[in-house]
Amino acid sequence: MAIGAALIILPLGVLFFCSGLIVNIIQAICFVFIRPLSKSTYRKINRQLAELLWLELVWIFDWWAGVQIKVFTDKETVRLMGTSNLVLTKKLGGDCSSYVLEDRYFSTSEIFLVAHFLLIMLSFQRSGCLGSAVAVMKKSSKFLPVIGWSMWFSEYLFLERSWAKDENTLKSGLQRLKDFPRPFWLALFVEGTRFTLPKLLAAQEYAASQGLPIPRNVLIPRTKGFVSAVSNMRSFVPAIYDVTLAIPKSSPPPTMLNLFKGKSSVVHVHIKRHLMKELPETEDGVAQWCKDIFVAKDALLDKHMTEDTFSDQELQDLGRPKKSLVVVTSWACLLTSGALKFLQRSSLLSSRKGIAFAMSSLAVVTLLMYILIRFSQSERSTTAKVAAAKPKYEGKPSETGDDK
């Protein structure tokens, strides 16, 4: 991490981790003393606490970096967002700009884990469901300082990427949402992994061997989790939102480092609403429906790459709410005031031990930020020894094709 970037990130990191630890401590107290008495009351309180934390991430997008979120959907979808329990099926699409400049593939994974997750948080916030947001995440995510801990208190579903281990975990976790006290959004990352060029090439080879359409901008969806979600939530979730994200060619990627540096980006978000009652009744039918959605998504991203926009939907202005700005300003004033009073009443900076403690604390925050940024970057793996499949393999999806 460059020294200049560290100097920018450090004060933001101190603010985020200090306020986040306060939120985590209160969440832990509520979990121990309130949840055993009333799960509904605990969830209502935790919703407000989680929102205080997630709004800081929204602020980084909206006010610090000034990222422009352009949402393409119909007016009815905008009206209905956040009015009832929802499943948000996040179908990860490719970073269109990276296909124009192949040297930028290194940034794609960081965009997908960080920018795409935070963009989903922005959608939650715009719909009024930020505090009651839930997502299906890999198990290691819950160990992330502050963020992961808050996810655990907020009942996120953590999986090990092994269906034998995850099937019952996912089923019980989805059933717990049935009595959620207010509308919620559930984010499903159906591809099951981060998007990288080696993984795309591997997906193309797999598709060719199975007689499936050859993907160009997406990976092949792992449908078992999606089918389980539909089966377990069909009775109390009215709709699924198909979300596709793309970066215009002229925009820099919204990586974590770019966000902390205040570098603005433009992100196009395409949203399509599907009524749950319109989905097939059988599990095989739901799995095929999901695969077909990805085929359509691939074509949509091809079109975006050509036109640099989602021309099939209207551009909707969701605004830039000031709530996140108020929250971050309040946190900054509260923590700064508290720190100044503490320094006035103590001799922390007047002794070598005190200075050493202060410097150690800053070093810990820097380390935590470094861990968070490293976690957001590409998974370290050897380049897949596969060749891109040729168009001659394109065809109808296999009736028996299983998850990769």
CSV table of C-alpha atoms in Angstrom, one decimal:
chain,number,residue,atom,x,y,z
A,1,MET,CA,0.0,0.0,0.0
A,2,ALA,CA,1.5,3.4,-1.0
A,3,ILE,CA,2.3,5.9,1.7
A,4,GLY,CA,0.0,8.5,0.1
A,5,ALA,CA,-2.9,6.1,0.0
A,6,ALA,CA,-2.2,5.1,3.6
A,7,LEU,CA,-2.3,8.7,4.8
A,8,ILE,CA,-5.7,9.1,3.1
A,9,ILE,CA,-7.1,5.8,4.3
A,10,LEU,CA,-5.9,6.0,8.0
A,11,PRO,CA,-8.3,8.7,9.3
A,12,LEU,CA,-11.2,7.1,7.5
A,13,GLY,CA,-10.1,3.8,8.9
A,14,VAL,CA,-9.9,5.1,12.4
A,15,LEU,CA,-13.4,6.6,12.2
A,16,PHE,CA,-14.9,3.4,10.7
A,17,PHE,CA,-13.3,0.9,13.0
A,18,CYS,CA,-13.8,3.0,16.2
A,19,SER,CA,-17.5,3.6,15.4
A,20,GLY,CA,-17.8,0.0,14.1
A,21,LEU,CA,-16.5,-1.4,17.4
A,22,ILE,CA,-18.9,0.7,19.3
A,23,VAL,CA,-21.8,-0.7,17.2
A,24,ASN,CA,-20.4,-4.3,17.6
A,25,ILE,CA,-20.3,-4.0,21.4
A,26,ILE,CA,-23.8,-2.7,21.6
A,27,GLN,CA,-24.9,-5.5,19.2
A,28,ALA,CA,-23.2,-8.1,21.4
A,29,ILE,CA,-25.0,-6.7,24.5
A,30,CYS,CA,-28.3,-6.8,22.8
A,31,PHE,CA,-27.7,-10.3,21.6
A,32,VAL,CA,-26.9,-11.6,25.1
A,33,PHE,CA,-29.5,-9.7,27.1
A,34,ILE,CA,-32.4,-8.9,24.7
A,35,ARG,CA,-32.5,-11.6,22.1
A,36,PRO,CA,-33.3,-14.4,24.6
A,37,LEU,CA,-36.3,-12.4,25.8
A,38,SER,CA,-37.6,-11.2,22.5
A,39,LYS,CA,-36.1,-12.0,19.1
A,40,SER,CA,-38.4,-9.5,17.4
A,41,THR,CA,-37.2,-6.7,19.6
A,42,TYR,CA,-33.6,-7.7,19.2
A,43,ARG,CA,-34.0,-7.6,15.4
A,44,LYS,CA,-35.6,-4.2,15.5
A,45,ILE,CA,-32.8,-2.7,17.6
A,46,ASN,CA,-30.1,-4.5,15.6
A,47,ARG,CA,-31.6,-3.1,12.4
A,48,GLN,CA,-30.9,0.5,13.6
A,49,LEU,CA,-27.4,-0.5,14.8
A,50,ALA,CA,-26.5,-2.2,11.5
A,51,GLU,CA,-27.8,0.8,9.5
A,52,LEU,CA,-25.5,3.1,11.5
A,53,LEU,CA,-22.5,1.0,10.3
A,54,TRP,CA,-23.6,0.4,6.7
A,55,LEU,CA,-24.4,4.1,6.2
A,56,GLU,CA,-20.7,4.8,6.7
A,57,LEU,CA,-19.9,2.6,3.7
A,58,VAL,CA,-22.7,4.2,1.7
A,59,TRP,CA,-21.2,7.6,2.6
A,60,ILE,CA,-17.9,6.6,1.1
A,61,PHE,CA,-19.7,5.9,-2.2
A,62,ASP,CA,-22.1,8.8,-2.2
A,63,TRP,CA,-20.2,11.7,-0.6
A,64,TRP,CA,-16.5,10.8,-0.3
A,65,ALA,CA,-15.8,9.3,-3.8
A,66,GLY,CA,-18.9,10.8,-5.4
A,67,VAL,CA,-19.7,7.6,-7.4
A,68,GLN,CA,-22.5,8.1,-9.8
A,69,ILE,CA,-25.0,5.3,-9.6
A,70,LYS,CA,-27.2,5.2,-12.7
A,71,VAL,CA,-30.2,2.8,-12.2
A,72,PHE,CA,-32.0,1.5,-15.3
A,73,THR,CA,-35.4,0.0,-14.5
A,74,ASP,CA,-39.1,0.8,-14.8
A,75,LYS,CA,-41.0,3.2,-12.5
A,76,GLU,CA,-43.2,0.5,-11.1
A,77,THR,CA,-40.1,-1.5,-9.9
A,78,VAL,CA,-38.8,1.7,-8.2
A,79,ARG,CA,-42.2,2.2,-6.5
A,80,LEU,CA,-42.3,-1.4,-5.2
A,81,MET,CA,-38.7,-1.7,-3.9
A,82,GLY,CA,-38.7,-2.0,-0.2
A,83,THR,CA,-42.5,-2.3,0.3
A,84,SER,CA,-42.5,-6.0,1.1
A,85,ASN,CA,-40.2,-8.9,1.8
A,86,LEU,CA,-37.9,-9.4,-1.1
A,87,VAL,CA,-35.2,-11.7,-2.4
A,88,LEU,CA,-32.5,-9.8,-4.3
A,89,THR,CA,-30.8,-12.2,-6.6
A,90,LYS,CA,-27.5,-10.6,-7.5
A,91,LYS,CA,-26.4,-12.1,-10.8
A,92,LEU,CA,-22.8,-10.9,-11.1
A,93,GLY,CA,-21.9,-9.6,-14.6
A,94,GLY,CA,-18.5,-8.8,-16.0
A,95,ASP,CA,-16.7,-5.5,-15.8
A,96,CYS,CA,-17.4,-4.4,-19.4
A,97,SER,CA,-14.5,-2.0,-19.4
A,98,SER,CA,-12.1,-4.8,-18.6
A,99,TYR,CA,-13.0,-6.6,-21.8
A,100,VAL,CA,-11.9,-3.5,-23.8
A,101,LEU,CA,-8.6,-3.2,-21.9
A,102,GLU,CA,-7.4,-6.7,-21.1
A,103,ASP,CA,-4.7,-5.4,-18.8
A,104,ARG,CA,-7.4,-4.3,-16.3
A,105,TYR,CA,-8.5,-7.8,-15.5
A,106,PHE,CA,-6.6,-7.5,-12.2
A,107,SER,CA,-9.2,-5.1,-10.9
A,108,THR,CA,-12.2,-7.2,-11.8
A,109,SER,CA,-12.3,-9.3,-8.6
A,110,GLU,CA,-11.9,-6.3,-6.4
A,111,ILE,CA,-14.8,-4.6,-8.1
A,112,PHE,CA,-17.0,-7.6,-7.6
A,113,LEU,CA,-16.4,-8.2,-3.9
A,114,VAL,CA,-16.2,-4.6,-2.8
A,115,ALA,CA,-17.9,-2.3,-5.2
A,116,HIS,CA,-20.7,-4.8,-6.1
A,117,PHE,CA,-21.4,-5.6,-2.4
A,118,LEU,CA,-21.4,-1.9,-1.5
A,119,LEU,CA,-23.6,-1.1,-4.5
A,120,ILE,CA,-26.1,-3.6,-3.2
A,121,MET,CA,-25.9,-1.8,0.1
A,122,LEU,CA,-26.7,1.4,-1.8
A,123,SER,CA,-29.8,-0.3,-3.3
A,124,PHE,CA,-30.8,-1.5,0.2
A,125,GLN,CA,-30.4,2.1,1.5
A,126,ARG,CA,-32.4,3.6,-1.3
A,127,SER,CA,-35.3,1.2,-0.7
A,128,GLY,CA,-35.3,1.7,3.1
A,129,CYS,CA,-34.1,-1.8,3.9
A,130,LEU,CA,-30.4,-1.2,4.7
A,131,GLY,CA,-30.6,-2.2,8.3
A,132,SER,CA,-32.6,-5.3,7.6
A,133,ALA,CA,-30.4,-6.5,4.7
A,134,VAL,CA,-29.3,-10.1,4.7
A,135,ALA,CA,-26.9,-11.8,2.3
A,136,VAL,CA,-25.5,-15.3,1.7
A,137,MET,CA,-21.7,-15.0,2.2
A,138,LYS,CA,-18.8,-17.4,2.4
A,139,LYS,CA,-18.0,-18.5,5.9
A,140,SER,CA,-14.6,-16.6,6.1
A,141,SER,CA,-16.5,-13.3,5.7
A,142,LYS,CA,-17.8,-13.4,9.3
A,143,PHE,CA,-14.3,-13.1,10.7
A,144,LEU,CA,-13.7,-9.8,9.0
A,145,PRO,CA,-13.2,-7.1,11.8
A,146,VAL,CA,-16.3,-5.0,12.3
A,147,ILE,CA,-18.0,-5.8,9.0
A,148,GLY,CA,-18.1,-9.5,9.4
A,149,TRP,CA,-19.0,-9.3,13.1
A,150,SER,CA,-22.0,-7.1,12.3
A,151,MET,CA,-23.0,-9.5,9.6
A,152,TRP,CA,-23.1,-12.3,12.1
A,153,PHE,CA,-25.3,-10.3,14.5
A,154,SER,CA,-27.5,-9.4,11.6
A,155,GLU,CA,-28.2,-13.1,10.8
A,156,TYR,CA,-26.3,-13.3,7.5
A,157,LEU,CA,-26.1,-16.8,6.1
A,158,PHE,CA,-22.5,-18.1,6.0
A,159,LEU,CA,-21.7,-21.1,3.8
A,160,GLU,CA,-18.6,-23.3,3.3
A,161,ARG,CA,-19.1,-23.8,-0.5
A,162,SER,CA,-19.8,-27.5,0.1
A,163,TRP,CA,-23.4,-28.5,-0.6
A,164,ALA,CA,-23.2,-31.5,1.7
A,165,LYS,CA,-22.4,-29.1,4.6
A,166,ASP,CA,-24.4,-26.1,3.4
A,167,GLU,CA,-27.8,-27.5,2.5
A,168,ASN,CA,-29.2,-27.7,6.0
A,169,THR,CA,-27.5,-24.4,7.0
A,170,LEU,CA,-29.1,-22.6,4.1
A,171,LYS,CA,-32.5,-24.1,4.7
A,172,SER,CA,-32.6,-23.3,8.4
A,173,GLY,CA,-31.3,-19.8,7.8
A,174,LEU,CA,-33.9,-19.1,5.1
A,175,GLN,CA,-36.7,-20.4,7.3
A,176,ARG,CA,-35.6,-18.0,10.1
A,177,LEU,CA,-36.4,-15.1,7.9
A,178,LYS,CA,-40.1,-16.1,7.8
A,179,ASP,CA,-40.9,-14.1,10.9
A,180,PHE,CA,-38.6,-11.2,10.2
A,181,PRO,CA,-40.4,-8.1,11.8
A,182,ARG,CA,-40.1,-5.9,8.7
A,183,PRO,CA,-39.4,-6.0,5.0
A,184,PHE,CA,-35.9,-7.3,4.2
A,185,TRP,CA,-33.7,-7.9,1.2
A,186,LEU,CA,-31.7,-11.1,0.7
A,187,ALA,CA,-28.7,-10.9,-1.6
A,188,LEU,CA,-27.8,-14.1,-3.4
A,189,PHE,CA,-24.5,-14.3,-5.3
A,190,VAL,CA,-25.5,-17.0,-7.6
A,191,GLU,CA,-22.2,-17.5,-9.4
A,192,GLY,CA,-20.8,-18.6,-6.0
A,193,THR,CA,-17.4,-17.1,-6.5
A,194,ARG,CA,-15.5,-14.0,-7.7
A,195,PHE,CA,-15.3,-13.2,-11.4
A,196,THR,CA,-11.8,-13.6,-12.8
A,197,LEU,CA,-10.5,-14.4,-16.3
A,198,PRO,CA,-9.2,-17.9,-15.4
A,199,LYS,CA,-12.6,-18.7,-14.0
A,200,LEU,CA,-14.3,-17.4,-17.1
A,201,LEU,CA,-12.1,-19.6,-19.3
A,202,ALA,CA,-12.8,-22.6,-17.0
A,203,ALA,CA,-16.6,-21.8,-17.3
A,204,GLN,CA,-16.4,-21.6,-21.0
A,205,GLU,CA,-14.6,-25.0,-21.2
A,206,TYR,CA,-17.2,-26.5,-18.9
A,207,ALA,CA,-20.1,-25.1,-20.9
A,208,ALA,CA,-18.6,-26.5,-24.1
A,209,SER,CA,-18.2,-30.0,-22.6
A,210,GLN,CA,-21.8,-29.9,-21.4
A,211,GLY,CA,-23.4,-28.5,-24.5
A,212,LEU,CA,-24.4,-25.2,-22.7
A,213,PRO,CA,-24.3,-21.7,-24.2
A,214,ILE,CA,-20.8,-20.4,-23.9
A,215,PRO,CA,-20.6,-17.5,-21.4
A,216,ARG,CA,-18.7,-14.3,-22.4
A,217,ASN,CA,-19.3,-12.0,-19.4
A,218,VAL,CA,-20.7,-14.2,-16.6
A,219,LEU,CA,-19.9,-17.4,-14.9
A,220,ILE,CA,-22.2,-20.4,-15.0
A,221,PRO,CA,-24.7,-20.1,-12.0
A,222,ARG,CA,-24.6,-22.6,-9.2
A,223,THR,CA,-28.3,-23.2,-9.0
A,224,LYS,CA,-28.7,-25.4,-5.9
A,225,GLY,CA,-28.6,-22.5,-3.5
A,226,PHE,CA,-31.0,-20.5,-5.6
A,227,VAL,CA,-33.4,-23.4,-5.9
A,228,SER,CA,-33.3,-23.9,-2.1
A,229,ALA,CA,-34.0,-20.2,-1.6
A,230,VAL,CA,-37.0,-20.3,-3.9
A,231,SER,CA,-38.4,-23.5,-2.4
A,232,ASN,CA,-38.1,-22.3,1.2
A,233,MET,CA,-39.2,-18.7,0.7
A,234,ARG,CA,-41.9,-19.0,-2.0
A,235,SER,CA,-44.6,-18.6,0.6
A,236,PHE,CA,-43.5,-15.3,2.1
A,237,VAL,CA,-41.3,-13.6,-0.6
A,238,PRO,CA,-43.3,-12.0,-3.4
A,239,ALA,CA,-40.6,-11.1,-5.9
A,240,ILE,CA,-37.0,-11.6,-7.1
A,241,TYR,CA,-34.9,-8.8,-8.4
A,242,ASP,CA,-32.4,-9.6,-11.1
A,243,VAL,CA,-29.6,-7.1,-10.8
A,244,THR,CA,-26.8,-6.6,-13.4
A,245,LEU,CA,-23.9,-4.2,-12.9
A,246,ALA,CA,-21.6,-2.8,-15.5
A,247,ILE,CA,-18.8,-0.1,-15.6
A,248,PRO,CA,-18.8,2.2,-18.6
A,249,LYS,CA,-15.7,2.2,-20.8
A,250,SER,CA,-14.7,5.7,-19.8
A,251,SER,CA,-15.0,5.2,-16.0
A,252,PRO,CA,-12.2,4.1,-13.7
A,253,PRO,CA,-13.1,0.9,-11.7
A,254,PRO,CA,-14.6,1.6,-8.2
A,255,THR,CA,-12.0,-0.5,-6.4
A,256,MET,CA,-11.6,-0.1,-2.6
A,257,LEU,CA,-8.4,1.9,-3.0
A,258,ASN,CA,-10.0,4.2,-5.6
A,259,LEU,CA,-13.0,4.8,-3.3
A,260,PHE,CA,-10.8,5.7,-0.3
A,261,LYS,CA,-8.7,8.0,-2.5
A,262,GLY,CA,-12.0,9.8,-3.4
A,263,LYS,CA,-11.8,8.9,-7.1
A,264,SER,CA,-15.2,9.0,-8.7
A,265,SER,CA,-16.6,6.4,-10.9
A,266,VAL,CA,-19.8,5.7,-12.8
A,267,VAL,CA,-21.7,2.5,-12.3
A,268,HIS,CA,-24.7,1.3,-14.4
A,269,VAL,CA,-27.2,-0.9,-12.5
A,270,HIS,CA,-29.9,-2.8,-14.4
A,271,ILE,CA,-32.8,-4.1,-12.3
A,272,LYS,CA,-35.6,-6.4,-13.5
A,273,ARG,CA,-38.4,-7.6,-11.2
A,274,HIS,CA,-39.8,-11.1,-11.4
A,275,LEU,CA,-42.9,-12.2,-9.5
A,276,MET,CA,-42.2,-15.3,-7.4
A,277,LYS,CA,-45.5,-16.8,-8.4
A,278,GLU,CA,-44.4,-16.8,-12.1
A,279,LEU,CA,-41.4,-19.1,-11.5
A,280,PRO,CA,-41.7,-22.8,-12.3
A,281,GLU,CA,-43.1,-25.1,-9.6
A,282,THR,CA,-40.5,-27.8,-9.9
A,283,GLU,CA,-36.9,-27.6,-8.7
A,284,ASP,CA,-35.5,-28.5,-12.1
A,285,GLY,CA,-37.7,-25.8,-13.6
A,286,VAL,CA,-36.4,-23.2,-11.2
A,287,ALA,CA,-32.8,-24.3,-11.9
A,288,GLN,CA,-33.3,-23.9,-15.6
A,289,TRP,CA,-35.1,-20.6,-15.1
A,290,CYS,CA,-32.0,-19.3,-13.3
A,291,LYS,CA,-29.7,-20.6,-16.1
A,292,ASP,CA,-31.8,-18.9,-18.7
A,293,ILE,CA,-31.6,-15.6,-16.8
A,294,PHE,CA,-27.8,-15.8,-17.0
A,295,VAL,CA,-27.9,-16.4,-20.7
A,296,ALA,CA,-30.1,-13.3,-21.1
A,297,LYS,CA,-27.7,-11.4,-18.7
A,298,ASP,CA,-24.8,-12.4,-20.8
A,299,ALA,CA,-26.5,-10.9,-23.9
A,300,LEU,CA,-27.4,-7.8,-21.9
A,301,LEU,CA,-23.8,-7.2,-21.0
A,302,ASP,CA,-22.7,-7.7,-24.6
A,303,LYS,CA,-25.2,-5.0,-25.6
A,304,HIS,CA,-23.9,-2.7,-22.9
A,305,MET,CA,-20.4,-3.2,-24.1
A,306,THR,CA,-21.5,-2.0,-27.5
A,307,GLU,CA,-23.8,0.8,-26.5
A,308,ASP,CA,-22.2,1.7,-23.1
A,309,THR,CA,-25.6,1.9,-21.5
A,310,PHE,CA,-28.7,-0.3,-20.7
A,311,SER,CA,-31.0,1.0,-23.4
A,312,ASP,CA,-33.8,-1.4,-22.8
A,313,GLN,CA,-34.8,0.3,-19.5
A,314,GLU,CA,-35.5,3.9,-18.4
A,315,LEU,CA,-32.8,5.8,-16.4
A,316,GLN,CA,-34.3,6.4,-12.9
A,317,ASP,CA,-33.1,9.1,-10.5
A,318,LEU,CA,-32.9,7.6,-7.0
A,319,GLY,CA,-31.1,10.7,-5.7
A,320,ARG,CA,-28.4,10.9,-3.1
A,321,PRO,CA,-29.9,10.8,0.4
A,322,LYS,CA,-28.2,12.9,3.1
A,323,LYS,CA,-28.8,10.4,5.9
A,324,SER,CA,-25.3,8.8,5.5
A,325,LEU,CA,-23.7,12.3,5.5
A,326,VAL,CA,-25.5,13.1,8.8
A,327,VAL,CA,-24.5,9.8,10.4
A,328,VAL,CA,-20.8,10.1,9.4
A,329,THR,CA,-20.7,13.7,10.5
A,330,SER,CA,-22.2,12.8,13.9
A,331,TRP,CA,-19.8,9.9,14.4
A,332,ALA,CA,-16.8,12.2,13.5
A,333,CYS,CA,-17.9,14.9,16.0
A,334,LEU,CA,-18.7,12.3,18.7
A,335,LEU,CA,-15.4,10.4,18.4
A,336,THR,CA,-13.3,13.6,17.9
A,337,SER,CA,-14.8,15.2,21.0
A,338,GLY,CA,-14.4,12.0,23.0
A,339,ALA,CA,-10.7,11.7,21.9
A,340,LEU,CA,-9.9,15.3,22.8
A,341,LYS,CA,-11.5,15.0,26.3
A,342,PHE,CA,-9.6,11.8,26.9
A,343,LEU,CA,-6.3,13.4,25.9
A,344,GLN,CA,-7.0,16.4,28.1
A,345,ARG,CA,-7.7,14.2,31.2
A,346,SER,CA,-4.8,11.7,30.6
A,347,SER,CA,-1.1,12.0,30.0
A,348,LEU,CA,-1.2,9.6,27.1
A,349,LEU,CA,1.0,11.8,24.8
A,350,SER,CA,3.2,13.1,27.5
A,351,SER,CA,5.1,9.8,28.1
A,352,ARG,CA,6.9,7.4,25.9
A,353,LYS,CA,4.5,4.6,26.9
A,354,GLY,CA,1.5,6.7,25.9
A,355,ILE,CA,3.0,7.6,22.6
A,356,ALA,CA,3.9,4.0,21.9
A,357,PHE,CA,0.3,3.0,22.8
A,358,ALA,CA,-1.1,5.6,20.4
A,359,MET,CA,1.2,4.6,17.6
A,360,SER,CA,0.4,0.9,18.2
A,361,SER,CA,-3.3,1.7,18.0
A,362,LEU,CA,-2.9,3.5,14.7
A,363,ALA,CA,-0.8,0.6,13.4
A,364,VAL,CA,-3.5,-1.9,14.3
A,365,VAL,CA,-6.1,0.2,12.4
A,366,THR,CA,-3.8,0.3,9.4
A,367,LEU,CA,-3.3,-3.4,9.6
A,368,LEU,CA,-7.1,-4.0,9.7
A,369,MET,CA,-7.6,-1.8,6.7
A,370,TYR,CA,-4.9,-3.7,4.9
A,371,ILE,CA,-6.6,-7.0,5.7
A,372,LEU,CA,-9.9,-5.6,4.4
A,373,ILE,CA,-8.3,-4.4,1.2
A,374,ARG,CA,-6.4,-7.7,0.7
A,375,PHE,CA,-9.6,-9.6,1.3
A,376,SER,CA,-11.2,-7.6,-1.5
A,377,GLN,CA,-8.6,-8.5,-4.0
A,378,SER,CA,-8.3,-11.4,-6.4
A,379,GLU,CA,-8.2,-14.9,-5.0
A,380,ARG,CA,-4.7,-16.2,-5.5
A,381,SER,CA,-4.8,-19.1,-7.9
A,382,THR,CA,-2.8,-20.3,-10.8
A,383,THR,CA,-4.0,-19.4,-14.3
A,384,ALA,CA,-6.4,-22.0,-15.5
A,385,LYS,CA,-4.9,-24.1,-18.3
A,386,VAL,CA,-7.9,-23.9,-20.5
A,387,ALA,CA,-8.6,-22.3,-23.8
A,388,ALA,CA,-11.6,-20.2,-24.5
A,389,ALA,CA,-14.4,-22.3,-26.0
A,390,LYS,CA,-15.4,-21.6,-29.6
A,391,PRO,CA,-18.8,-20.5,-30.7
A,392,LYS,CA,-19.5,-23.8,-32.4
A,393,TYR,CA,-20.3,-25.3,-29.0
A,394,GLU,CA,-23.2,-22.9,-28.4
A,395,GLY,CA,-26.5,-24.6,-28.0
A,396,LYS,CA,-29.4,-25.3,-25.8
A,397,PRO,CA,-28.8,-25.8,-22.1
A,398,SER,CA,-28.4,-29.4,-21.1
A,399,GLU,CA,-31.5,-30.9,-19.4
A,400,THR,CA,-29.3,-32.7,-16.9
A,401,GLY,CA,-26.5,-30.2,-16.5
A,402,ASP,CA,-25.7,-29.8,-12.8
A,403,ASP,CA,-23.9,-27.1,-10.9
A,404,LYS,CA,-20.2,-26.7,-11.6
